PDB file of C-alpha atoms in Angstrom:
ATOM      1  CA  UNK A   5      34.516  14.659  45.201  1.00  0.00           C
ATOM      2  CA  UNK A   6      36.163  13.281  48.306  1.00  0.00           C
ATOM      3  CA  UNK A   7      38.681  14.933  50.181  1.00  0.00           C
ATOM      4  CA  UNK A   8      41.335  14.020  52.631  1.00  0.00           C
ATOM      5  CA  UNK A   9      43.596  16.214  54.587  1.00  0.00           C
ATOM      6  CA  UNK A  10      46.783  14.860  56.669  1.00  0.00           C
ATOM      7  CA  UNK A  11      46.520  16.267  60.636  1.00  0.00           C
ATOM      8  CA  UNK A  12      49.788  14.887  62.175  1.00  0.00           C
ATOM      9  CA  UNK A  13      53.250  15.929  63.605  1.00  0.00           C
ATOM     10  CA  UNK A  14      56.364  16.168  61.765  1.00  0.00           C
ATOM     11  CA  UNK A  15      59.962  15.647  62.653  1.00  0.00           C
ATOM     12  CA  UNK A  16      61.722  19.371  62.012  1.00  0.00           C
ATOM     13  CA  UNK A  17      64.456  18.881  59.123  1.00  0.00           C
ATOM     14  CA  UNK A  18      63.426  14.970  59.016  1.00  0.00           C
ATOM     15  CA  UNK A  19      62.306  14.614  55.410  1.00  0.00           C
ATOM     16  CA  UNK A  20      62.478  10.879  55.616  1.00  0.00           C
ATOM     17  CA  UNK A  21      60.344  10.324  57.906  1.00  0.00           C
ATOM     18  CA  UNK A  22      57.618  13.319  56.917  1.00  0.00           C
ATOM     19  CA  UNK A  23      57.579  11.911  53.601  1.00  0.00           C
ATOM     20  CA  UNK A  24      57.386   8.752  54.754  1.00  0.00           C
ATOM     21  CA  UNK A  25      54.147  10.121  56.648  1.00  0.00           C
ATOM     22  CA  UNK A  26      52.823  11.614  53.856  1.00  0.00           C
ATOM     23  CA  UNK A  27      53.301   8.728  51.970  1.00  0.00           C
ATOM     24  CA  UNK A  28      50.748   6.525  54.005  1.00  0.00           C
ATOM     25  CA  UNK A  29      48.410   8.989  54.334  1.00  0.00           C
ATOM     26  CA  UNK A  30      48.537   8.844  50.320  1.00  0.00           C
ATOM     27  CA  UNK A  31      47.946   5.241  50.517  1.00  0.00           C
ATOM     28  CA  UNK A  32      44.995   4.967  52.861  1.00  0.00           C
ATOM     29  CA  UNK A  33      43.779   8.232  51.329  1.00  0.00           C
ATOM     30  CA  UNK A  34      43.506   6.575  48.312  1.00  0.00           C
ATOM     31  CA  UNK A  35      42.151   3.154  49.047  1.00  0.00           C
ATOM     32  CA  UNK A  36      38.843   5.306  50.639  1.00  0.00           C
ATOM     33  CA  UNK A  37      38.138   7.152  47.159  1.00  0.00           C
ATOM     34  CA  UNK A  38      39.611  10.276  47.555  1.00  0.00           C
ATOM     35  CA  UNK A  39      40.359  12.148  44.621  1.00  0.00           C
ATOM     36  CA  UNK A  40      42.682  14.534  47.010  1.00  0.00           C
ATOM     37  CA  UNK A  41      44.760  14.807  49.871  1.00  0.00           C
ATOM     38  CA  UNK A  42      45.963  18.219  51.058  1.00  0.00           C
ATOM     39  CA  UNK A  43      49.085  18.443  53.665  1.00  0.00           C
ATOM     40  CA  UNK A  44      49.941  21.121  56.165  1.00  0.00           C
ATOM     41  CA  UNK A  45      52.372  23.935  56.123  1.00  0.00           C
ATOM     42  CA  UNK A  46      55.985  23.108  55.460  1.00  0.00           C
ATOM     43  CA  UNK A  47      54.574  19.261  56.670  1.00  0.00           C
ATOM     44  CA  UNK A  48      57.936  17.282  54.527  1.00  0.00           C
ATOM     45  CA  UNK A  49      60.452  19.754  56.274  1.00  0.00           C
ATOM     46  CA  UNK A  50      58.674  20.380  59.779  1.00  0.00           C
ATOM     47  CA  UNK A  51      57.514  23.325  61.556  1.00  0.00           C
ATOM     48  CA  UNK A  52      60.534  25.414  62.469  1.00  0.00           C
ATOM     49  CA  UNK A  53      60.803  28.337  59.890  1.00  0.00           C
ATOM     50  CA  UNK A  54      64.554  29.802  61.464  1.00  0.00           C
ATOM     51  CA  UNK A  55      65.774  25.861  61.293  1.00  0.00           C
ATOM     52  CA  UNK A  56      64.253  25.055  57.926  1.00  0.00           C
ATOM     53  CA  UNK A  57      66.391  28.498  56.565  1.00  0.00           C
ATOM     54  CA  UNK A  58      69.740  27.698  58.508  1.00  0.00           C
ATOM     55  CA  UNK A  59      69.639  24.177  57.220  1.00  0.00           C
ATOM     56  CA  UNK A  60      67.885  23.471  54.104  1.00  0.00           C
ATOM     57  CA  UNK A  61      69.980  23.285  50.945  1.00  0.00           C
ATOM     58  CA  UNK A  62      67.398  24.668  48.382  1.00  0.00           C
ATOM     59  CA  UNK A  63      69.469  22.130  45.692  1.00  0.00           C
ATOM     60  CA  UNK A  64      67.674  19.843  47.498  1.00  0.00           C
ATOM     61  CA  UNK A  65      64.054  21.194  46.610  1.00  0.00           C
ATOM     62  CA  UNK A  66      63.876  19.613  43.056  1.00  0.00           C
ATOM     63  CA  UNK A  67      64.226  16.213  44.504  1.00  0.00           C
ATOM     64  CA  UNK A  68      61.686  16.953  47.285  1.00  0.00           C
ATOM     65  CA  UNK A  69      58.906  18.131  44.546  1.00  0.00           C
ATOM     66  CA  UNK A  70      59.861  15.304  42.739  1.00  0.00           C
ATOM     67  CA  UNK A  71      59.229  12.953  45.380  1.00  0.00           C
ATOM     68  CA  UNK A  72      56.337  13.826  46.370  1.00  0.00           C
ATOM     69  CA  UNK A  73      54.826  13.897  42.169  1.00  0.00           C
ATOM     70  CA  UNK A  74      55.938  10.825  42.447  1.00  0.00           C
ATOM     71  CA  UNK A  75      53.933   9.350  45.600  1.00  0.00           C
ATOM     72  CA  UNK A  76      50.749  11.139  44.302  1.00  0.00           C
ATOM     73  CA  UNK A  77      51.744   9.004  41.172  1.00  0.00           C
ATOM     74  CA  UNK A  78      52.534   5.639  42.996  1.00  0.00           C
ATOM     75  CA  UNK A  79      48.924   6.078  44.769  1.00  0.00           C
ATOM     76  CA  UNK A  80      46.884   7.639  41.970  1.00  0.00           C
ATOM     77  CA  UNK A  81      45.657  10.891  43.858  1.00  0.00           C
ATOM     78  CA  UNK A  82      45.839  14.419  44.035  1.00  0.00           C
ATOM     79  CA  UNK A  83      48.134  15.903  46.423  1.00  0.00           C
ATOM     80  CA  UNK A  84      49.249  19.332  48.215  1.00  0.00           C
ATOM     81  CA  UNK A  85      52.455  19.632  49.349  1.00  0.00           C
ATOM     82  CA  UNK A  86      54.340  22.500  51.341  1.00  0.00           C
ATOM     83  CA  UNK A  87      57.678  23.548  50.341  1.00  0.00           C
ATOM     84  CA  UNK A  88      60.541  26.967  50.618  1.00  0.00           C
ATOM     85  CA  UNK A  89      60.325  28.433  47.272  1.00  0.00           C
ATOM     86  CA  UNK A  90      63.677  29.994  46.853  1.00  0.00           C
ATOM     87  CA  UNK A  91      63.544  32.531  43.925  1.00  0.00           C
ATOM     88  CA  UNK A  92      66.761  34.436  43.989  1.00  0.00           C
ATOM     89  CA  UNK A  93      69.355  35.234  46.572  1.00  0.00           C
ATOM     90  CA  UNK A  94      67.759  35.656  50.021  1.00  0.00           C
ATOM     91  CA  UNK A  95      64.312  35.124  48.826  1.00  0.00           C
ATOM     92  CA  UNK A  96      62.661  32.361  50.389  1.00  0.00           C
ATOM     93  CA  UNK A  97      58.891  32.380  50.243  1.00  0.00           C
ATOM     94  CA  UNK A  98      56.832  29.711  51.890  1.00  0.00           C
ATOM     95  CA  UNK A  99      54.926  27.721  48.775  1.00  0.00           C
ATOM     96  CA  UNK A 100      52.026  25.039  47.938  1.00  0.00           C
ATOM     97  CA  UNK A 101      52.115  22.936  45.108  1.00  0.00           C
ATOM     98  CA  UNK A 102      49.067  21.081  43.750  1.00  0.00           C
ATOM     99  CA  UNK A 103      49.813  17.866  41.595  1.00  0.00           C
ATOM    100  CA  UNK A 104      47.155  15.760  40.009  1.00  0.00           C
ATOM    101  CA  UNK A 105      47.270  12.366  40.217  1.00  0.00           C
ATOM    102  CA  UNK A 106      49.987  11.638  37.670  1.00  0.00           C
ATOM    103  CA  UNK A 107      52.193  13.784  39.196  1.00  0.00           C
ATOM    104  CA  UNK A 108      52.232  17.122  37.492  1.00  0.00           C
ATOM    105  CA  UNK A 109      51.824  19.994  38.789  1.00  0.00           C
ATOM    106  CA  UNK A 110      48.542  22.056  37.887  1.00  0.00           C
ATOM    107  CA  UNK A 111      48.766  24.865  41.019  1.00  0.00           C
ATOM    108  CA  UNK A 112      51.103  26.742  42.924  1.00  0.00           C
ATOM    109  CA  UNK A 113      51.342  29.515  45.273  1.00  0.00           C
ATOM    110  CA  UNK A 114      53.703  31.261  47.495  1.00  0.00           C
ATOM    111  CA  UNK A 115      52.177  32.582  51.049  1.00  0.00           C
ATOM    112  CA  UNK A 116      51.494  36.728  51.249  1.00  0.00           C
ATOM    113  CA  UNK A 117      50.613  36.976  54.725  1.00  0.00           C
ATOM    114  CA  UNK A 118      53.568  35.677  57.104  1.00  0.00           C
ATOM    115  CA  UNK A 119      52.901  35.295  60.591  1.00  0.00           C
ATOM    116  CA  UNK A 120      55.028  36.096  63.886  1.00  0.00           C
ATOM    117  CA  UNK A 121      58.794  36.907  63.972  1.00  0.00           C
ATOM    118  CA  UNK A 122      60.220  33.756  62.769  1.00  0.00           C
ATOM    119  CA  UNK A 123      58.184  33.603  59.584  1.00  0.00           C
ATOM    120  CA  UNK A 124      59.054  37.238  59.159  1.00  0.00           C
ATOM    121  CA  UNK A 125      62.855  36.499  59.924  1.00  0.00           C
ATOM    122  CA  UNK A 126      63.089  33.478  57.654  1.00  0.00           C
ATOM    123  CA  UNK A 127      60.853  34.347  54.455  1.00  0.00           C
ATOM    124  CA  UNK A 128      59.538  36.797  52.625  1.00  0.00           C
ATOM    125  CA  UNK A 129      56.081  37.633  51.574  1.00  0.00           C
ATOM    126  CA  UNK A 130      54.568  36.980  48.125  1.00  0.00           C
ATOM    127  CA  UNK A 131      52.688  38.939  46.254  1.00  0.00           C
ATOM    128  CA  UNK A 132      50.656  37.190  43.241  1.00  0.00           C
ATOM    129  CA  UNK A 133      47.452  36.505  43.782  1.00  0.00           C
ATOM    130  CA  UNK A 134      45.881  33.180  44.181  1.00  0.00           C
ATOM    131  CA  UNK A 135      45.199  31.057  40.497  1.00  0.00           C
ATOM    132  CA  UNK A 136      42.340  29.051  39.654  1.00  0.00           C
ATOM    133  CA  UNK A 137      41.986  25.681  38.180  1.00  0.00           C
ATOM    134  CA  UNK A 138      40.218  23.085  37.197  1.00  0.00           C
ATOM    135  CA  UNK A 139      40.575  20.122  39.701  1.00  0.00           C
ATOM    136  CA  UNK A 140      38.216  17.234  38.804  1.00  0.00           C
ATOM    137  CA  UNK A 141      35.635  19.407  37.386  1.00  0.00           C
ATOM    138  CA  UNK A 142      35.292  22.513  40.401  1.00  0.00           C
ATOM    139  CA  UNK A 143      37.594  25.552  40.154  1.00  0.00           C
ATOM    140  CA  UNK A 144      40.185  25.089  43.012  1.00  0.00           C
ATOM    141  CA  UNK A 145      42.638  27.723  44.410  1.00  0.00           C
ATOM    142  CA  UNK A 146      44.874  27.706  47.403  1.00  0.00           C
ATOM    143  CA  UNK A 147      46.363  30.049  50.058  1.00  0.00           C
ATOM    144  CA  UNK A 148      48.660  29.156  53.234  1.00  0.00           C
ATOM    145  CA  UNK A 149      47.538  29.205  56.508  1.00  0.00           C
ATOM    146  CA  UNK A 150      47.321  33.206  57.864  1.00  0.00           C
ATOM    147  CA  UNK A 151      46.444  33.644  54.689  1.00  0.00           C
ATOM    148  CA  UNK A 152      43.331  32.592  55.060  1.00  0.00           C
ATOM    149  CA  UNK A 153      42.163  34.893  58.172  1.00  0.00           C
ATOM    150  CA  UNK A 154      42.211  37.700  55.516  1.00  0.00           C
ATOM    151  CA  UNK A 155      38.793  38.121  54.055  1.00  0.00           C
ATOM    152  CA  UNK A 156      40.651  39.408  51.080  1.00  0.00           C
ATOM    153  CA  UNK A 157      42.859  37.158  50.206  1.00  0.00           C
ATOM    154  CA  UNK A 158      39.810  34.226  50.047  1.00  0.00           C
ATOM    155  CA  UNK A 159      37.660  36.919  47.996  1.00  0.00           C
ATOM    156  CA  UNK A 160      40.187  37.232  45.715  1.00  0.00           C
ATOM    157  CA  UNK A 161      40.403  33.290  44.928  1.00  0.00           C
ATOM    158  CA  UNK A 162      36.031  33.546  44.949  1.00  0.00           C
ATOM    159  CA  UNK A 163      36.319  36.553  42.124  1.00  0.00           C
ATOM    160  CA  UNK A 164      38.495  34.168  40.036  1.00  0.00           C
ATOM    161  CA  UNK A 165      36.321  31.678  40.110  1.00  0.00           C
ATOM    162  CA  UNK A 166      37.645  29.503  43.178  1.00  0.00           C
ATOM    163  CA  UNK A 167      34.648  27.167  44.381  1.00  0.00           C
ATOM    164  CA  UNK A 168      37.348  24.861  46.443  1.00  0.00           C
ATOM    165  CA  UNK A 169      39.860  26.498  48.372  1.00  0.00           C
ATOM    166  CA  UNK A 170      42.479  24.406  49.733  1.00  0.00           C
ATOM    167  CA  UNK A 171      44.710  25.534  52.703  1.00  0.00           C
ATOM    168  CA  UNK A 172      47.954  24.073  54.364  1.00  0.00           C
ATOM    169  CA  UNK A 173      48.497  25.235  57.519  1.00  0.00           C
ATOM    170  CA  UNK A 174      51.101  25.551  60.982  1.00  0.00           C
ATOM    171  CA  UNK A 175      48.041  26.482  63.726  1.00  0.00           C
ATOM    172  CA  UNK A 176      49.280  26.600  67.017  1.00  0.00           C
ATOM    173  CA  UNK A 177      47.196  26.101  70.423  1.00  0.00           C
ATOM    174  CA  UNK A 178      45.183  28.248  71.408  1.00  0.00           C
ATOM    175  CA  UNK A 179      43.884  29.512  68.369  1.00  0.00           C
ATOM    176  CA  UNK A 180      40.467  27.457  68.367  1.00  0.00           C
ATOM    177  CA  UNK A 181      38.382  30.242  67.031  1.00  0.00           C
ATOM    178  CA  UNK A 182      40.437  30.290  63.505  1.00  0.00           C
ATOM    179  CA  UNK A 183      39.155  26.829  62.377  1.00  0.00           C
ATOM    180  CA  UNK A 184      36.036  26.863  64.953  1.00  0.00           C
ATOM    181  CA  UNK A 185      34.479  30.061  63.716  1.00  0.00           C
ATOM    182  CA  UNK A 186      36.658  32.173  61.280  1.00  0.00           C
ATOM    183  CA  UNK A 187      37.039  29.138  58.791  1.00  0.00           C
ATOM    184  CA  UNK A 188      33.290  28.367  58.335  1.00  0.00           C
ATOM    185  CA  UNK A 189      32.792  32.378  57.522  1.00  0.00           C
ATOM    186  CA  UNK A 190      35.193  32.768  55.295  1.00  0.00           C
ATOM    187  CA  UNK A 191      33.499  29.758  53.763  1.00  0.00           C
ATOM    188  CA  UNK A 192      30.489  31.109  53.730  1.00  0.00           C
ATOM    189  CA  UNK A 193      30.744  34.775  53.105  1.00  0.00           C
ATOM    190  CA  UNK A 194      32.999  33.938  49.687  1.00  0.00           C
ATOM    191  CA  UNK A 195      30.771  30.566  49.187  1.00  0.00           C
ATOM    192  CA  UNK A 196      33.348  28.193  48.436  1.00  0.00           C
ATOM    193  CA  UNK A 197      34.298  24.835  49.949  1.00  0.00           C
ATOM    194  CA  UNK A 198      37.540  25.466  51.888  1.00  0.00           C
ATOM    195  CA  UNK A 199      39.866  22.480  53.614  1.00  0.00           C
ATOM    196  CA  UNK A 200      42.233  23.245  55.832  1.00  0.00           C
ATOM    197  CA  UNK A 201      44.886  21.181  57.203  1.00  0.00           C
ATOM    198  CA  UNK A 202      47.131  21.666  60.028  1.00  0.00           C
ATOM    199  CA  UNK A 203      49.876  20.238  62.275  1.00  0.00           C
ATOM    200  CA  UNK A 204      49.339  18.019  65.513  1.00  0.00           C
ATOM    201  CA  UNK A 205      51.637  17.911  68.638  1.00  0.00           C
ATOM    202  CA  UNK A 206      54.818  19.646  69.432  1.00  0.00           C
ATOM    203  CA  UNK A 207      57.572  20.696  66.612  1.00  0.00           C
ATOM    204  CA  UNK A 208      60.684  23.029  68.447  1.00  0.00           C
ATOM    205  CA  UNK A 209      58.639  24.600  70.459  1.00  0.00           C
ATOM    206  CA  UNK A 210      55.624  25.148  68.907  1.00  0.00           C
ATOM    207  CA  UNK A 211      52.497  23.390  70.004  1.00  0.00           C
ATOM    208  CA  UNK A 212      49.783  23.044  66.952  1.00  0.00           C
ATOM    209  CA  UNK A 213      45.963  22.958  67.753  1.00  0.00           C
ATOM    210  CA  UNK A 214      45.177  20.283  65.622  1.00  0.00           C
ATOM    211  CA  UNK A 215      41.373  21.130  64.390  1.00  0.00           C
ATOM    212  CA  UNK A 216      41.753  20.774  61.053  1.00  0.00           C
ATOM    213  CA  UNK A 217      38.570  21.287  59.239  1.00  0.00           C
ATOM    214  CA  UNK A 218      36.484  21.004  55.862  1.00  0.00           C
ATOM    215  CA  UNK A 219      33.647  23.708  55.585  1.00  0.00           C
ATOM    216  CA  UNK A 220      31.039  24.017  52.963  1.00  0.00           C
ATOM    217  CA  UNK A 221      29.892  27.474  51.071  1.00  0.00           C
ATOM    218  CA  UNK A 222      27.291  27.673  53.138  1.00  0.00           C
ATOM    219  CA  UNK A 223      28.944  27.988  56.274  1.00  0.00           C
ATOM    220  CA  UNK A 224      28.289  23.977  57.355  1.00  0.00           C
ATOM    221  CA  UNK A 225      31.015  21.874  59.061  1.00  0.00           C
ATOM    222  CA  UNK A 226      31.696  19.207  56.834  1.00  0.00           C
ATOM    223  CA  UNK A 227      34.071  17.852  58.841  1.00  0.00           C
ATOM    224  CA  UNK A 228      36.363  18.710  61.879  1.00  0.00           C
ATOM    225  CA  UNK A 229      39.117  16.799  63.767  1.00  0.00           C
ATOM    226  CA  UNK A 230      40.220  16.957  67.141  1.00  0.00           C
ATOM    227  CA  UNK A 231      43.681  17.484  68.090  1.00  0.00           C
ATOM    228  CA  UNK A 232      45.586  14.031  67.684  1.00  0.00           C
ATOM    229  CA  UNK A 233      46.953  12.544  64.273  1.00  0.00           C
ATOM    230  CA  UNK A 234      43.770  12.050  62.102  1.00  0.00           C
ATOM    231  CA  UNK A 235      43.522  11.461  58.583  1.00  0.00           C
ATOM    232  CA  UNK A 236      39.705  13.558  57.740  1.00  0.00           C
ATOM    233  CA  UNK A 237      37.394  13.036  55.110  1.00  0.00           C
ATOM    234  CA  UNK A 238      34.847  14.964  53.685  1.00  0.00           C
ATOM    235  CA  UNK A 239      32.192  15.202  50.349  1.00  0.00           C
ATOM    236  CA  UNK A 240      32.240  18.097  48.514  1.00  0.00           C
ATOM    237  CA  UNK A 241      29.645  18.350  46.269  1.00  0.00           C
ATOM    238  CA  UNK A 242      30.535  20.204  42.868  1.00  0.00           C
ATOM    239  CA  UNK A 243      27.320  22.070  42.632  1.00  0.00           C
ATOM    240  CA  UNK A 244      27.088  23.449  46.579  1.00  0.00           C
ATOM    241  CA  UNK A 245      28.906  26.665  45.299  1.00  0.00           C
ATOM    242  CA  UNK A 246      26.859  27.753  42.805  1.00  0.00           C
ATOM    243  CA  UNK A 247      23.583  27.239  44.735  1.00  0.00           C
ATOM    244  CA  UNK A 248      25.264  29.240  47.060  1.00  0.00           C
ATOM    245  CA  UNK A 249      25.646  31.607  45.108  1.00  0.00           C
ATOM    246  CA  UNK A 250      22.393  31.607  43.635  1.00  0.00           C
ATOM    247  CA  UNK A 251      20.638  32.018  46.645  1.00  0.00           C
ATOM    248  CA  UNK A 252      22.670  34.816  47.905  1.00  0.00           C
ATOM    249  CA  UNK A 253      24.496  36.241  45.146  1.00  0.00           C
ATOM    250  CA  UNK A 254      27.186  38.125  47.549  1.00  0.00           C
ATOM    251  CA  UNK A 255      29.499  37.911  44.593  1.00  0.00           C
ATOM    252  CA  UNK A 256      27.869  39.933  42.079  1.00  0.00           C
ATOM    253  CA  UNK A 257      26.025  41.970  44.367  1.00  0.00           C
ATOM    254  CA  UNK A 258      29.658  43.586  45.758  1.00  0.00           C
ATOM    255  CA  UNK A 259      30.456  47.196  45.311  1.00  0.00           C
ATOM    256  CA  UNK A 260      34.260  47.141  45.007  1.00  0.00           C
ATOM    257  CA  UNK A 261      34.384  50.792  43.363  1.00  0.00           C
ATOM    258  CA  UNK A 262      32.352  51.983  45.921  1.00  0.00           C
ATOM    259  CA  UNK A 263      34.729  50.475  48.902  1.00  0.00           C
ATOM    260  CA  UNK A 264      37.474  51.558  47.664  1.00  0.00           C
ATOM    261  CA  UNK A 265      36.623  55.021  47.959  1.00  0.00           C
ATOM    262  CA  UNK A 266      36.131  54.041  51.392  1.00  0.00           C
ATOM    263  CA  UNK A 267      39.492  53.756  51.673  1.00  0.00           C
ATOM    264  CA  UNK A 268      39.369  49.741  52.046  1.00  0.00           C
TER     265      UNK A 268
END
């Protein structure tokens, strides 16, 4: 299965033009073959978590979703999409949504793990685990961004069955080790595929690292971008996982009963 993530900069609180963006990518995404194309973090608002509370009208979010079903629709592809989730007064989380490629939705998640003080001002955390399903034949999950640095939270997509992981992400500079050396271990130590998709440029005042990356269950780069706009492509091939895993069975070879009276 072919893969395509979105690396580029959005325009904070212009959903025009990031969907317009988005939109594009879809197209060109689609014309290569692939059967996916995963967007970062809060890519069709931009960036800016304080802004995107202050001046989002949440009524607004059922057009959004439905915009973007609808250009996964127009182009025939697979897409994830960052979003708010608003689920009751004052609780904002910050959400994924995987639609196949007529549209309707077959994934969703809401982000556990916030990062920094704006994230932590704006939203709250989540708390549901990640899901599992079936996404052109290989058992596909997602988690957001910090999310990912959390051996846990990627083991806990593996034990469901996960052998794709897909991750939107907000990286900022001068975090090269995440997607240089943290990515392609939790890859590897869970044995799933995992592709991760961040930001370019400058959004507020954030600057994003760029390095968006695809990583195989065995640890290998698939492939890696640099830190300009770049639309990435990578294989996956549905069986890597379980050879993976048959080779090194760290999944059914864990000890969970006896960690947690480790205290872990």
């Amino acid at each position: 299965m072919l893969l395509a993530l979105l690396q580029a900069n959005a325009v904070v609180m212009d959903v025009d033009a990031n969907c317009a963006a988005i939109e594009a990518a879809a197209q060109a995404a689609a014309a290569a073959g692939a059967a996916v194309l995963v967007t970062p973090e809060l890519f069709p608002v931009g960036y800016a978590p304080r802004r995107v509370r202050a001046e989002l009208d949440p009524a607004r979010l059922p057009e959004l979703h439905g915009r973007l079903a609808a250009t996964a629709r127009r182009h025939r592809i697979g897409l994830v999409y960052s979003l708010p989730q608003v689920s009751g007064p004052g609780e904002w989380h910050i959400a994924a949504t995987l639609v196949d490629d007529e549209g309707k939705t077959l994934l969703s998640y809401a982000k556990v793990h916030l990062f920094g003080p704006d994230e932590r001002a704006a939203f709250s955390p989540a708390g549901e685990p990640p899901a599992v399903v079936n996404f052109h034949g290989i058992p596909t999950s997602m988690v957001i961004c910090y999310d990912v640095e959390f051996p846990e939270a990627v083991r806990a997509a593996a034990v469901a069955g996960a052998e794709l992981l897909l991750v939107p992400t907000a990286l900022a500079h001068g975090f090269d080790e995440v997607p240089q050396v943290l990515l392609r271990a939790r890859a590897l130590e869970s044995q799933l595929s995992i592709a991760y998709a961040n930001h370019s440029g400058v959004e507020e005042d954030c600057r994003f690292l760029g390095g968006s990356v695809i990583a195989g269950p065995d640890g290998r780069l698939l492939a890696g971008a640099g830190a300009e706009p770049q639309l990435l492509f990578a294989e996956v091939d549905e069986a890597s996982a379980g050879r993976a895993r048959g080779e090194v069975p760290y999944l059914d070879e864990r000890r969970p009963d006896l960690y947690r009276s480790w205290g872990t």
